[in-house]
Amino acid sequence: MRKLATFIMAGRLQAVSIAVLLAILGVFVPPFTLLSGAVIALVALRKGAMPALVVIGWGTLLLSALTLGLFGQFAIGVIYAFAQWLPILGAALLLRRTVSWSVVMQAIALVGMFGVVLTQLLYPNAAQLWQGVLQTSLAGTLERIGMNANEASTAISDVAQYFTGIFAVSIALGVAISLTLGRAWQAMLYNPGGFREEFTQWRIGQPFALAMLVLVLAAVVLRNTLLVQLMLVGLVPFLLQALGLVHGLVKQSGMNIGWLIAMYALLVFATVQVAALLAAVALADCFVDIRSRLAKRP
């Protein structure tokens, strides 16, 4: 990763070429999309807004030309830039200015929640639109794993009710992860060891945590689809905070790295349950400061 980060920072052409290459690879292997966003984050964090905008501009032109040749769609490159690179640029510039992960993560969550509300206002029947999309893309897969047509249709209908929120969660997580990778690359090149300190120490402020507790309780009690979707997006920063918390506790207590491997493995195989548990731990940490309490113990 150090060599890749060094190559990206060697010049504008290198940054553009790597960002576009990773974006194209992301069409076939989605995690590469996160690395493409990390390129934009690294340039913005280190050099500021204008150099990053230049990279995004040339990258959009090149990506659009490539998608025109590969898929016959010039607009894909423009849509990608607006949906992926520009949000990451905004988050990176905010982090560059505030040097506060808490502020940035809250901003990412609030923008995502605003997007959910705006979609609900502009497209009251968004669930029906999502149902059509999911029916086309998932029905065959669900039937192949053992569901009959009625069961698959019911499952898709249930998911479609919340899919605007799920989509917003995926965007928010993508922005947050790309920004985290870009910050890690920046520290690797210019401030070795600095990223670990940042990542393991930041906490969401108590006012936002308290507001989220109220939202979670309201969503659970009322079971309103909009409140549930807002809750899902609002919990994204707490998931990231919990990951940093666990990393910090493992280092602080001298525990084996196997605990981290186990945590990420569980996130892959039991994503919803483990993510909910981690978010709950992070919410508690906002009020009781788990790190400090454990540090005081002999």
Coordinates of N, CA and C in Angstrom, one line a residue, residues 85-289:
W85 N -17.0 10.0 -5.9 CA -15.9 10.9 -5.7 C -16.2 12.2 -5.0
L86 N -17.3 12.9 -5.5 CA -17.6 14.2 -4.9 C -18.0 14.1 -3.4
P87 N -18.8 13.1 -2.9 CA -19.0 13.0 -1.5 C -17.8 12.7 -0.7
I88 N -16.9 11.9 -1.2 CA -15.6 11.6 -0.5 C -14.8 12.9 -0.5
L89 N -14.8 13.7 -1.6 CA -14.0 14.9 -1.6 C -14.6 15.8 -0.5
G90 N -15.9 16.0 -0.3 CA -16.5 16.8 0.7 C -16.1 16.4 2.1
A91 N -16.1 15.0 2.3 CA -15.8 14.5 3.6 C -14.3 14.7 3.9
A92 N -13.5 14.5 2.9 CA -12.0 14.7 3.1 C -11.7 16.2 3.4
L93 N -12.3 17.1 2.7 CA -12.0 18.5 3.0 C -12.5 18.9 4.4
L94 N -13.6 18.3 4.8 CA -14.1 18.6 6.2 C -13.1 18.1 7.2
L95 N -12.6 16.9 7.0 CA -11.6 16.3 7.9 C -10.3 17.1 7.9
R96 N -9.9 17.6 6.7 CA -8.7 18.4 6.6 C -8.8 19.7 7.4
R97 N -10.1 20.3 7.4 CA -10.3 21.5 8.0 C -10.5 21.4 9.6
T98 N -11.2 20.4 10.0 CA -11.6 20.2 11.4 C -10.7 19.3 12.2
V99 N -10.0 18.4 11.4 CA -9.2 17.4 12.1 C -10.0 16.7 13.2
S100 N -11.3 16.4 12.9 CA -12.1 15.8 13.8 C -12.9 14.7 13.2
W101 N -12.6 13.4 13.5 CA -13.4 12.3 12.9 C -14.9 12.4 13.4
S102 N -15.1 12.8 14.6 CA -16.4 12.9 15.2 C -17.3 13.8 14.3
V103 N -16.8 15.0 14.0 CA -17.5 16.0 13.2 C -17.8 15.4 11.8
V104 N -16.8 14.8 11.2 CA -16.9 14.3 9.8 C -17.9 13.1 9.8
M105 N -17.9 12.2 10.7 CA -18.8 11.1 10.8 C -20.2 11.5 11.0
Q106 N -20.4 12.5 11.9 CA -21.7 13.0 12.1 C -22.3 13.7 10.8
A107 N -21.4 14.4 10.1 CA -21.8 15.0 8.9 C -22.2 14.0 7.8
I108 N -21.5 12.9 7.7 CA -21.8 11.9 6.8 C -23.1 11.3 7.1
A109 N -23.4 11.0 8.4 CA -24.7 10.4 8.8 C -25.8 11.4 8.5
L110 N -25.6 12.7 8.8 CA -26.7 13.6 8.7 C -27.1 13.9 7.2
V111 N -26.0 13.9 6.3 CA -26.3 14.0 4.9 C -27.0 12.8 4.4
G112 N -26.6 11.6 4.8 CA -27.3 10.4 4.4 C -28.8 10.4 4.9
M113 N -29.0 10.8 6.1 CA -30.4 10.9 6.6 C -31.2 11.9 5.9
F114 N -30.6 13.0 5.5 CA -31.3 14.0 4.7 C -31.7 13.5 3.4
G115 N -30.8 12.7 2.8 CA -31.1 12.0 1.5 C -32.3 11.1 1.6
V116 N -32.3 10.3 2.7 CA -33.5 9.4 2.9 C -34.8 10.2 2.9
V117 N -34.8 11.3 3.7 CA -36.0 12.1 3.9 C -36.4 12.8 2.6
L118 N -35.4 13.3 1.9 CA -35.6 14.0 0.6 C -36.2 13.0 -0.4
T119 N -35.7 11.8 -0.5 CA -36.2 10.7 -1.4 C -37.6 10.4 -1.0
Q120 N -37.9 10.3 0.3 CA -39.3 10.0 0.7 C -40.3 11.1 0.3
L121 N -39.8 12.4 0.3 CA -40.7 13.5 -0.1 C -40.9 13.6 -1.6
L122 N -39.8 13.3 -2.3 CA -39.9 13.4 -3.8 C -40.5 12.2 -4.4
Y123 N -40.2 11.1 -3.8 CA -40.7 9.8 -4.4 C -41.5 9.0 -3.3
P124 N -42.7 9.4 -3.0 CA -43.4 8.7 -1.9 C -43.6 7.2 -2.2
N125 N -43.5 6.8 -3.5 CA -43.7 5.4 -3.8 C -42.3 4.7 -4.2
A126 N -41.3 5.2 -3.5 CA -39.9 4.7 -3.8 C -39.8 3.2 -3.6
A127 N -40.6 2.7 -2.6 CA -40.5 1.2 -2.3 C -41.0 0.4 -3.5
Q128 N -42.0 0.9 -4.2 CA -42.4 0.2 -5.4 C -41.4 0.2 -6.5
L129 N -40.7 1.3 -6.6 CA -39.6 1.4 -7.6 C -38.5 0.4 -7.2
W130 N -38.1 0.4 -6.0 CA -37.1 -0.5 -5.5 C -37.5 -2.0 -5.7
Q131 N -38.8 -2.2 -5.5 CA -39.3 -3.6 -5.6 C -39.1 -4.1 -7.0
G132 N -39.4 -3.2 -8.0 CA -39.2 -3.6 -9.4 C -37.7 -3.9 -9.7
V133 N -36.8 -3.0 -9.2 CA -35.4 -3.3 -9.4 C -34.9 -4.6 -8.8
L134 N -35.3 -4.8 -7.5 CA -34.9 -6.0 -6.8 C -35.5 -7.2 -7.4
Q135 N -36.8 -7.1 -7.9 CA -37.4 -8.3 -8.5 C -36.6 -8.7 -9.7
T136 N -36.2 -7.8 -10.5 CA -35.4 -8.1 -11.7 C -34.0 -8.7 -11.4
S137 N -33.4 -8.2 -10.3 CA -32.0 -8.6 -10.0 C -31.9 -9.7 -9.1
L138 N -32.9 -9.9 -8.2 CA -32.7 -10.9 -7.1 C -33.6 -12.1 -7.2
A139 N -34.8 -12.0 -7.9 CA -35.8 -13.1 -7.8 C -35.2 -14.4 -8.2
G140 N -34.4 -14.4 -9.3 CA -33.8 -15.7 -9.8 C -32.9 -16.3 -8.7
T141 N -32.1 -15.4 -8.1 CA -31.1 -15.9 -7.1 C -31.8 -16.5 -5.9
L142 N -32.8 -15.8 -5.4 CA -33.6 -16.3 -4.3 C -34.2 -17.7 -4.6
E143 N -34.7 -17.8 -5.8 CA -35.4 -19.1 -6.1 C -34.3 -20.2 -6.3
R144 N -33.1 -19.8 -6.7 CA -32.1 -20.9 -6.8 C -31.6 -21.4 -5.4
I145 N -31.7 -20.5 -4.4 CA -31.3 -21.0 -3.1 C -32.4 -21.7 -2.3
G146 N -33.5 -21.9 -2.9 CA -34.6 -22.7 -2.3 C -35.9 -22.1 -2.1
M147 N -36.0 -20.8 -2.3 CA -37.3 -20.1 -2.1 C -38.2 -20.3 -3.3
N148 N -39.5 -20.5 -3.0 CA -40.4 -20.6 -4.2 C -40.8 -19.1 -4.6
A149 N -41.5 -19.0 -5.7 CA -41.8 -17.7 -6.2 C -42.5 -16.8 -5.3
N150 N -43.5 -17.3 -4.5 CA -44.2 -16.4 -3.6 C -43.3 -16.0 -2.4
E151 N -42.5 -16.9 -1.9 CA -41.6 -16.5 -0.8 C -40.6 -15.5 -1.3
A152 N -40.0 -15.7 -2.5 CA -39.1 -14.7 -3.0 C -39.7 -13.3 -3.2
S153 N -41.0 -13.3 -3.7 CA -41.7 -12.0 -3.9 C -41.9 -11.3 -2.6
T154 N -42.3 -12.1 -1.6 CA -42.6 -11.5 -0.2 C -41.3 -11.0 0.4
A155 N -40.2 -11.7 0.3 CA -38.9 -11.2 0.8 C -38.5 -9.9 0.1
I156 N -38.6 -9.9 -1.2 CA -38.2 -8.7 -1.9 C -39.1 -7.5 -1.6
S157 N -40.4 -7.8 -1.4 CA -41.3 -6.7 -1.0 C -41.0 -6.1 0.4
D158 N -40.6 -7.0 1.3 CA -40.2 -6.6 2.7 C -38.9 -5.7 2.6
V159 N -37.9 -6.2 1.9 CA -36.7 -5.4 1.8 C -36.9 -4.1 1.1
A160 N -37.7 -4.1 0.1 CA -37.9 -2.8 -0.7 C -38.5 -1.7 0.2
Q161 N -39.2 -2.0 1.2 CA -39.7 -1.0 2.1 C -38.6 -0.2 2.8
Y162 N -37.5 -0.8 2.9 CA -36.4 -0.2 3.7 C -35.1 0.1 2.8
F163 N -35.3 -0.1 1.5 CA -34.1 -0.1 0.6 C -33.5 1.3 0.4
T164 N -34.3 2.3 0.5 CA -33.7 3.6 0.4 C -32.7 3.9 1.5
G165 N -33.1 3.4 2.7 CA -32.2 3.5 3.8 C -31.0 2.6 3.7
I166 N -31.2 1.4 3.2 CA -30.1 0.5 3.0 C -29.1 1.0 1.9
F167 N -29.7 1.6 0.9 CA -28.8 2.3 -0.1 C -28.0 3.4 0.5
A168 N -28.7 4.2 1.3 CA -28.0 5.4 1.9 C -26.9 4.9 2.9
V169 N -27.1 3.8 3.6 CA -26.1 3.2 4.4 C -24.9 2.7 3.6
S170 N -25.2 2.1 2.5 CA -24.0 1.7 1.6 C -23.2 2.9 1.1
I171 N -23.9 4.0 0.8 CA -23.1 5.2 0.3 C -22.3 5.7 1.5
A172 N -23.0 5.9 2.7 CA -22.3 6.5 3.8 C -21.1 5.6 4.3
L173 N -21.3 4.3 4.3 CA -20.2 3.4 4.6 C -19.1 3.5 3.6
G174 N -19.4 3.6 2.4 CA -18.4 3.7 1.3 C -17.6 4.9 1.5
V175 N -18.3 6.1 1.7 CA -17.5 7.3 1.9 C -16.6 7.2 3.1
A176 N -17.2 6.7 4.2 CA -16.4 6.6 5.5 C -15.2 5.7 5.3
I177 N -15.4 4.6 4.7 CA -14.3 3.6 4.5 C -13.2 4.2 3.6
S178 N -13.6 4.8 2.5 CA -12.6 5.4 1.6 C -11.9 6.5 2.2
L179 N -12.6 7.3 3.0 CA -11.9 8.4 3.8 C -10.9 7.8 4.8
T180 N -11.3 6.7 5.4 CA -10.4 6.1 6.4 C -9.1 5.6 5.7
L181 N -9.3 4.9 4.6 CA -8.2 4.4 3.8 C -7.3 5.5 3.3
G182 N -7.9 6.6 2.8 CA -7.1 7.7 2.4 C -6.3 8.4 3.5
R183 N -6.9 8.5 4.7 CA -6.2 9.0 5.9 C -5.1 8.1 6.3
A184 N -5.3 6.8 6.2 CA -4.3 5.8 6.6 C -3.1 5.9 5.6
W185 N -3.4 6.1 4.3 CA -2.3 6.3 3.4 C -1.5 7.6 3.6
Q186 N -2.2 8.6 3.9 CA -1.6 9.9 4.2 C -0.7 9.8 5.4
A187 N -1.1 9.1 6.5 CA -0.3 8.9 7.7 C 0.9 8.0 7.4
M188 N 0.7 7.0 6.5 CA 1.8 6.1 6.2 C 2.9 6.8 5.5
L189 N 2.6 7.8 4.7 CA 3.6 8.6 3.9 C 4.2 9.7 4.7
Y190 N 3.4 10.4 5.5 CA 3.8 11.7 6.1 C 3.8 11.8 7.6
N191 N 3.1 10.8 8.2 CA 3.0 10.8 9.7 C 2.9 9.4 10.2
P192 N 3.9 8.6 10.1 CA 3.8 7.2 10.5 C 3.4 7.0 11.9
G193 N 2.4 6.2 12.1 CA 1.8 5.9 13.4 C 0.7 6.8 13.8
G194 N 0.6 7.9 13.1 CA -0.4 8.9 13.5 C -1.9 8.5 13.3
F195 N -2.1 7.7 12.3 CA -3.5 7.2 12.0 C -4.0 6.3 13.1
R196 N -3.2 5.5 13.6 CA -3.7 4.5 14.7 C -4.2 5.3 15.9
E197 N -3.5 6.4 16.2 CA -3.9 7.2 17.4 C -5.2 7.8 17.1
E198 N -5.4 8.4 15.9 CA -6.7 9.0 15.5 C -7.8 8.0 15.5
F199 N -7.6 6.8 14.9 CA -8.6 5.9 14.6 C -9.1 5.2 15.9
T200 N -8.2 5.0 16.9 CA -8.6 4.3 18.1 C -9.1 5.2 19.2
Q201 N -9.0 6.6 19.0 CA -9.4 7.5 20.1 C -10.6 8.3 19.9
W202 N -11.1 8.5 18.7 CA -12.2 9.4 18.5 C -13.5 8.8 19.0
R203 N -14.4 9.7 19.4 CA -15.7 9.3 19.9 C -16.7 10.3 19.4
I204 N -17.9 9.8 19.1 CA -19.0 10.7 18.7 C -19.5 11.5 19.9
G205 N -19.9 12.7 19.7 CA -20.3 13.6 20.8 C -21.6 13.1 21.5
Q206 N -21.7 13.4 22.7 CA -22.9 12.9 23.5 C -24.2 13.5 22.9
P207 N -24.3 14.7 22.5 CA -25.6 15.2 21.9 C -26.1 14.3 20.8
F208 N -25.2 14.0 19.8 CA -25.6 13.2 18.7 C -26.0 11.8 19.2
A209 N -25.2 11.2 20.1 CA -25.5 9.9 20.6 C -26.8 9.9 21.3
L210 N -27.1 10.9 22.1 CA -28.4 11.0 22.8 C -29.6 11.0 21.8
A211 N -29.4 11.8 20.7 CA -30.4 11.9 19.7 C -30.6 10.6 19.0
M212 N -29.5 9.9 18.8 CA -29.6 8.5 18.2 C -30.3 7.5 19.1
L213 N -30.1 7.6 20.4 CA -30.8 6.8 21.3 C -32.3 7.0 21.2
V214 N -32.7 8.2 21.2 CA -34.1 8.6 21.1 C -34.7 8.0 19.7
L215 N -33.9 8.2 18.7 CA -34.4 7.7 17.4 C -34.5 6.2 17.3
V216 N -33.5 5.5 17.9 CA -33.6 4.0 18.0 C -34.8 3.6 18.8
L217 N -35.1 4.2 19.9 CA -36.2 3.8 20.7 C -37.5 4.1 19.9
A218 N -37.6 5.2 19.3 CA -38.8 5.5 18.5 C -39.0 4.5 17.3
A219 N -37.9 4.2 16.7 CA -38.0 3.2 15.5 C -38.4 1.9 16.0
V220 N -37.9 1.4 17.2 CA -38.3 0.1 17.7 C -39.7 0.1 18.2
V221 N -40.2 1.1 18.8 CA -41.5 1.1 19.4 C -42.6 1.4 18.3
L222 N -42.3 2.3 17.4 CA -43.3 2.7 16.4 C -43.3 1.8 15.1
R223 N -42.1 1.3 14.9 CA -41.8 0.4 13.7 C -42.2 1.1 12.4
N224 N -42.0 2.4 12.4 CA -42.2 3.2 11.2 C -41.1 3.0 10.2
T225 N -41.4 2.8 9.0 CA -40.3 2.5 8.0 C -39.3 3.6 7.8
L226 N -39.8 4.9 7.8 CA -38.9 6.0 7.7 C -38.0 6.1 8.9
L227 N -38.5 6.0 10.1 CA -37.7 6.0 11.3 C -36.6 4.9 11.3
V228 N -37.0 3.7 10.9 CA -36.0 2.6 10.8 C -34.9 2.9 9.8
Q229 N -35.3 3.5 8.7 CA -34.2 3.8 7.7 C -33.3 4.9 8.2
L230 N -33.9 5.9 8.9 CA -33.0 7.0 9.5 C -32.1 6.4 10.6
M231 N -32.6 5.5 11.3 CA -31.8 4.8 12.4 C -30.6 4.1 11.8
L232 N -30.9 3.3 10.7 CA -29.8 2.6 10.0 C -28.7 3.5 9.6
V233 N -29.1 4.6 9.0 CA -28.0 5.5 8.5 C -27.3 6.2 9.6
G234 N -28.1 6.6 10.6 CA -27.5 7.3 11.8 C -26.5 6.5 12.6
L235 N -26.7 5.1 12.5 CA -25.8 4.3 13.3 C -24.5 4.0 12.6
V236 N -24.3 4.4 11.4 CA -23.1 4.2 10.6 C -21.8 4.7 11.4
P237 N -21.8 6.0 11.9 CA -20.7 6.5 12.6 C -20.3 5.6 13.8
F238 N -21.3 5.1 14.5 CA -21.1 4.3 15.7 C -20.4 3.0 15.4
L239 N -20.8 2.4 14.2 CA -20.1 1.2 13.8 C -18.6 1.4 13.6
L240 N -18.3 2.5 12.9 CA -16.9 2.9 12.7 C -16.2 3.2 14.0
Q241 N -16.9 3.9 14.9 CA -16.3 4.2 16.2 C -16.0 2.9 17.0
A242 N -16.9 1.9 16.9 CA -16.7 0.7 17.6 C -15.5 -0.1 17.1
L243 N -15.3 -0.1 15.7 CA -14.1 -0.7 15.2 C -12.9 -0.1 15.7
G244 N -12.8 1.2 15.8 CA -11.7 1.9 16.3 C -11.5 1.6 17.8
L245 N -12.6 1.5 18.5 CA -12.6 1.2 20.0 C -12.0 -0.2 20.2
V246 N -12.4 -1.2 19.4 CA -11.9 -2.6 19.5 C -10.4 -2.6 19.2
H247 N -10.0 -1.9 18.1 CA -8.6 -1.9 17.8 C -7.8 -1.3 19.0
G248 N -8.3 -0.2 19.5 CA -7.6 0.4 20.6 C -7.5 -0.4 21.9
L249 N -8.6 -1.2 22.2 CA -8.6 -2.0 23.4 C -7.7 -3.2 23.2
V250 N -7.6 -3.7 22.0 CA -6.7 -4.9 21.7 C -5.3 -4.4 21.9
K251 N -4.9 -3.2 21.4 CA -3.6 -2.7 21.6 C -3.3 -2.4 23.1
Q252 N -4.3 -1.7 23.7 CA -4.1 -1.3 25.1 C -3.9 -2.4 26.1
S253 N -4.6 -3.5 25.8 CA -4.6 -4.7 26.7 C -3.5 -5.7 26.3
G254 N -2.9 -5.5 25.2 CA -1.9 -6.5 24.7 C -2.5 -7.8 24.2
M255 N -3.8 -7.8 23.8 CA -4.5 -9.0 23.4 C -4.0 -9.4 22.0
N256 N -4.2 -10.7 21.7 CA -3.7 -11.3 20.5 C -4.5 -10.7 19.3
I257 N -3.9 -10.5 18.2 CA -4.5 -9.9 17.0 C -5.6 -10.8 16.5
G258 N -5.7 -12.1 16.9 CA -6.7 -13.0 16.5 C -8.1 -12.5 16.9
W259 N -8.2 -11.6 17.9 CA -9.5 -11.1 18.3 C -10.0 -10.2 17.2
L260 N -9.1 -9.4 16.6 CA -9.5 -8.5 15.5 C -10.0 -9.4 14.3
I261 N -9.2 -10.4 14.0 CA -9.5 -11.3 12.9 C -10.9 -11.9 13.1
A262 N -11.2 -12.3 14.3 CA -12.5 -12.9 14.6 C -13.6 -11.9 14.5
M263 N -13.4 -10.7 14.9 CA -14.4 -9.7 14.8 C -14.8 -9.4 13.3
Y264 N -13.8 -9.3 12.5 CA -14.1 -9.0 11.1 C -14.7 -10.2 10.4
A265 N -14.3 -11.4 10.8 CA -14.9 -12.6 10.2 C -16.4 -12.7 10.6
L266 N -16.7 -12.4 11.8 CA -18.1 -12.3 12.3 C -18.9 -11.3 11.5
L267 N -18.2 -10.1 11.2 CA -18.9 -9.1 10.5 C -19.3 -9.6 9.1
V268 N -18.5 -10.4 8.5 CA -18.7 -10.9 7.2 C -19.9 -11.9 7.2
F269 N -19.8 -12.9 8.2 CA -20.8 -14.0 8.2 C -22.1 -13.7 9.0
A270 N -22.1 -12.7 9.9 CA -23.3 -12.3 10.6 C -23.3 -10.8 10.7
T271 N -23.4 -10.2 9.5 CA -23.2 -8.7 9.4 C -24.2 -8.0 10.3
V272 N -25.5 -8.3 10.1 CA -26.5 -7.5 10.8 C -26.4 -7.6 12.3
Q273 N -26.2 -8.8 12.8 CA -26.2 -9.0 14.3 C -24.9 -8.3 14.9
V274 N -23.8 -8.6 14.2 CA -22.5 -8.1 14.8 C -22.5 -6.6 14.7
A275 N -22.9 -6.0 13.5 CA -22.9 -4.6 13.4 C -23.8 -3.9 14.4
A276 N -25.0 -4.5 14.7 CA -25.9 -3.9 15.7 C -25.2 -4.0 17.1
L277 N -24.5 -5.1 17.4 CA -23.8 -5.2 18.7 C -22.7 -4.1 18.8
L278 N -21.9 -4.0 17.8 CA -20.9 -3.0 17.8 C -21.4 -1.6 17.9
A279 N -22.5 -1.3 17.2 CA -23.1 0.1 17.3 C -23.6 0.3 18.7
A280 N -24.2 -0.7 19.4 CA -24.6 -0.5 20.8 C -23.5 -0.3 21.7
V281 N -22.3 -1.0 21.5 CA -21.2 -0.8 22.3 C -20.6 0.7 22.1
A282 N -20.6 1.1 20.9 CA -20.2 2.5 20.6 C -21.1 3.5 21.3
L283 N -22.4 3.3 21.2 CA -23.3 4.2 21.9 C -23.0 4.3 23.4
A284 N -22.8 3.1 24.0 CA -22.4 3.1 25.4 C -21.1 3.8 25.7
D285 N -20.2 3.7 24.8 CA -18.9 4.3 24.9 C -19.0 5.8 24.9
C286 N -19.9 6.4 24.2 CA -20.1 7.8 24.2 C -20.4 8.4 25.6
F287 N -21.0 7.6 26.4 CA -21.4 8.1 27.8 C -20.5 7.6 28.9
V288 N -19.9 6.4 28.7 CA -19.1 5.9 29.8 C -17.6 5.8 29.6
D289 N -17.1 6.1 28.3 CA -15.7 6.2 28.0 C -15.0 4.9 28.4

